Short mmCIF file of C-alpha atoms in Angstrom, two decimals:
data_model
loop_
_atom_site.label_atom_id
_atom_site.label_comp_id
_atom_site.label_asym_id
_atom_site.label_seq_id
_atom_site.Cartn_x
_atom_site.Cartn_y
_atom_site.Cartn_z
CA MET P 189 -59.44 5.20 -31.31
CA ALA P 190 -58.30 1.57 -31.72
CA LEU P 191 -56.72 2.22 -35.14
CA LEU P 192 -54.85 5.24 -33.79
CA LEU P 193 -53.42 3.21 -30.89
CA VAL P 194 -52.27 0.42 -33.22
CA PHE P 195 -50.82 2.97 -35.67
CA LEU P 196 -48.84 4.80 -32.97
CA GLY P 197 -47.67 1.58 -31.34
CA GLY P 198 -46.60 0.15 -34.69
CA GLY P 199 -44.49 3.21 -35.39
CA ILE P 200 -42.83 3.01 -31.99
CA GLY P 201 -42.21 -0.72 -32.41
CA SER P 202 -40.72 -0.26 -35.88
CA VAL P 203 -38.30 2.38 -34.65
CA LEU P 204 -37.32 0.18 -31.72
CA ARG P 205 -36.79 -2.73 -34.15
CA TYR P 206 -34.55 -0.60 -36.34
CA LEU P 207 -32.49 0.54 -33.35
CA ALA P 208 -32.18 -3.02 -32.04
CA GLY P 209 -30.99 -4.25 -35.43
CA ALA P 210 -28.48 -1.41 -35.71
CA LEU P 211 -27.17 -2.11 -32.20
CA ALA P 212 -26.87 -5.84 -32.94
CA ALA P 213 -25.01 -5.17 -36.21
CA LYS P 214 -22.63 -2.80 -34.40
CA SER P 215 -22.13 -5.24 -31.53
CA PHE P 216 -21.91 -8.54 -33.41
CA GLY P 217 -21.31 -7.56 -37.04
CA PRO P 218 -23.75 -7.45 -39.94
CA PHE P 219 -25.69 -10.42 -41.28
CA THR P 220 -25.28 -10.79 -45.04
CA MET P 221 -24.99 -13.42 -47.72
CA ALA P 222 -21.25 -13.31 -47.11
CA GLY P 223 -21.47 -14.19 -43.39
CA GLY P 224 -22.55 -13.30 -39.89
CA TRP P 225 -25.53 -14.51 -37.86
CA PRO P 226 -28.96 -12.83 -37.55
CA TRP P 227 -28.51 -11.63 -33.96
CA GLY P 228 -30.79 -8.61 -34.40
CA THR P 229 -33.82 -10.62 -35.51
CA PHE P 230 -33.10 -13.38 -33.00
CA LEU P 231 -32.87 -11.00 -30.02
CA VAL P 232 -35.87 -8.91 -31.11
CA ASN P 233 -38.01 -12.04 -31.30
CA LEU P 234 -36.83 -13.22 -27.87
CA ILE P 235 -37.57 -9.88 -26.28
CA GLY P 236 -40.89 -9.55 -28.08
CA CYS P 237 -42.03 -13.01 -26.98
CA PHE P 238 -41.13 -12.31 -23.36
CA VAL P 239 -42.92 -8.94 -23.38
CA ILE P 240 -46.07 -10.32 -25.06
CA GLY P 241 -46.30 -13.04 -22.41
CA LEU P 242 -45.91 -10.45 -19.65
CA CYS P 243 -48.49 -8.14 -21.25
CA TYR P 244 -50.94 -10.99 -21.72
CA ARG P 245 -50.96 -11.58 -17.98
CA LEU P 246 -50.85 -8.00 -16.77
CA LEU P 247 -53.06 -6.02 -19.19
CA PRO P 248 -56.86 -6.17 -19.02
CA VAL P 249 -58.61 -8.37 -21.59
CA PRO P 250 -61.48 -6.79 -23.58
CA ASP P 251 -64.27 -8.39 -21.48
CA GLU P 252 -62.72 -7.27 -18.19
CA GLY P 253 -62.12 -3.59 -18.88
CA PRO P 254 -60.65 -1.11 -21.36
CA HIS P 255 -58.05 -2.79 -23.50
CA HIS P 256 -56.34 0.28 -24.97
CA ALA P 257 -53.01 -0.78 -23.49
CA ARG P 258 -53.28 -4.17 -25.26
CA LEU P 259 -53.99 -2.45 -28.59
CA LEU P 260 -51.09 -0.04 -28.13
CA LEU P 261 -48.50 -2.43 -26.75
CA MET P 262 -49.36 -5.94 -27.93
CA THR P 263 -50.87 -5.23 -31.36
CA GLY P 264 -49.03 -1.98 -32.12
CA VAL P 265 -45.59 -1.88 -30.46
CA LEU P 266 -44.92 -5.62 -30.53
CA GLY P 267 -46.46 -5.96 -34.00
CA GLY P 268 -43.97 -3.40 -35.27
CA PHE P 269 -41.09 -4.69 -33.14
CA THR P 270 -41.12 -8.41 -33.71
CA THR P 271 -40.00 -9.68 -37.03
CA PHE P 272 -41.28 -13.04 -38.22
CA SER P 273 -40.88 -12.08 -41.89
CA ALA P 274 -37.27 -11.08 -41.22
CA PHE P 275 -36.81 -14.37 -39.36
CA ALA P 276 -38.05 -16.25 -42.44
CA LEU P 277 -35.71 -14.29 -44.73
CA ASP P 278 -32.73 -14.78 -42.41
CA SER P 279 -33.46 -18.53 -42.39
CA ALA P 280 -33.60 -18.57 -46.19
CA ILE P 281 -30.25 -16.73 -46.39
CA LEU P 282 -28.64 -19.33 -44.12
CA TRP P 283 -30.12 -22.04 -46.34
CA MET P 284 -28.92 -20.37 -49.53
CA ARG P 285 -25.44 -20.04 -47.96
CA GLN P 286 -25.67 -23.80 -47.36
CA ASP P 287 -24.98 -23.20 -43.66
CA ALA P 288 -26.89 -26.19 -42.32
CA ALA P 289 -25.50 -25.90 -38.79
CA GLY P 290 -26.29 -22.19 -38.58
CA LEU P 291 -29.76 -22.74 -40.00
CA PHE P 292 -30.51 -25.54 -37.54
CA LEU P 293 -29.25 -23.51 -34.57
CA TYR P 294 -31.21 -20.46 -35.68
CA LEU P 295 -34.47 -22.35 -36.19
CA ALA P 296 -34.17 -24.46 -33.05
CA GLY P 297 -32.84 -21.60 -30.94
CA THR P 298 -35.52 -19.19 -32.07
CA LEU P 299 -38.29 -21.70 -31.45
CA ALA P 300 -36.99 -22.81 -28.06
CA PHE P 301 -36.05 -19.39 -26.71
CA THR P 302 -39.09 -17.48 -27.99
CA LEU P 303 -41.48 -20.05 -26.53
CA GLY P 304 -39.39 -19.91 -23.34
CA GLY P 305 -39.67 -16.13 -23.41
CA VAL P 306 -43.47 -16.28 -23.65
CA ALA P 307 -43.59 -18.83 -20.83
CA LEU P 308 -41.31 -16.69 -18.67
CA GLY P 309 -43.35 -13.57 -19.40
CA LEU P 310 -46.58 -15.40 -18.57
CA ALA P 311 -45.16 -16.75 -15.29
CA LEU P 312 -43.75 -13.36 -14.24
CA GLY P 313 -47.00 -11.63 -15.21
CA LYS P 314 -48.97 -14.12 -13.14
CA ALA P 315 -46.69 -13.53 -10.15
CA LEU P 316 -46.97 -9.73 -10.51
CA ALA P 317 -50.71 -9.56 -11.21
CA PRO P 318 -52.85 -8.32 -8.34
#
């Protein structure tokens, strides 16, 4: 059962990731060696970090009850949705383009805002938890 939940969630998360990337490219322009900024990866990671913080607070942990929702949402959906490998590649492209300012902003912004997203999700989850 656990593998099925992770499998299904991963598929859903991957499709959501694709749609988010396509929407970001349409809204802000594509990110390539020639130019642009990795908005799709950046926004997906921000959203994913917020949602995982929220889920961590609101979904039952394995010792306190069934954790099917954690497997589906946190491991599956968010595992397929968030994109650390794409983040690393986007960073390398900025580096190869010798865009030091863009690279610094992307690294610092991703770190600050994703950690902030987790903190915000945790705080909201704590406030909403029964």
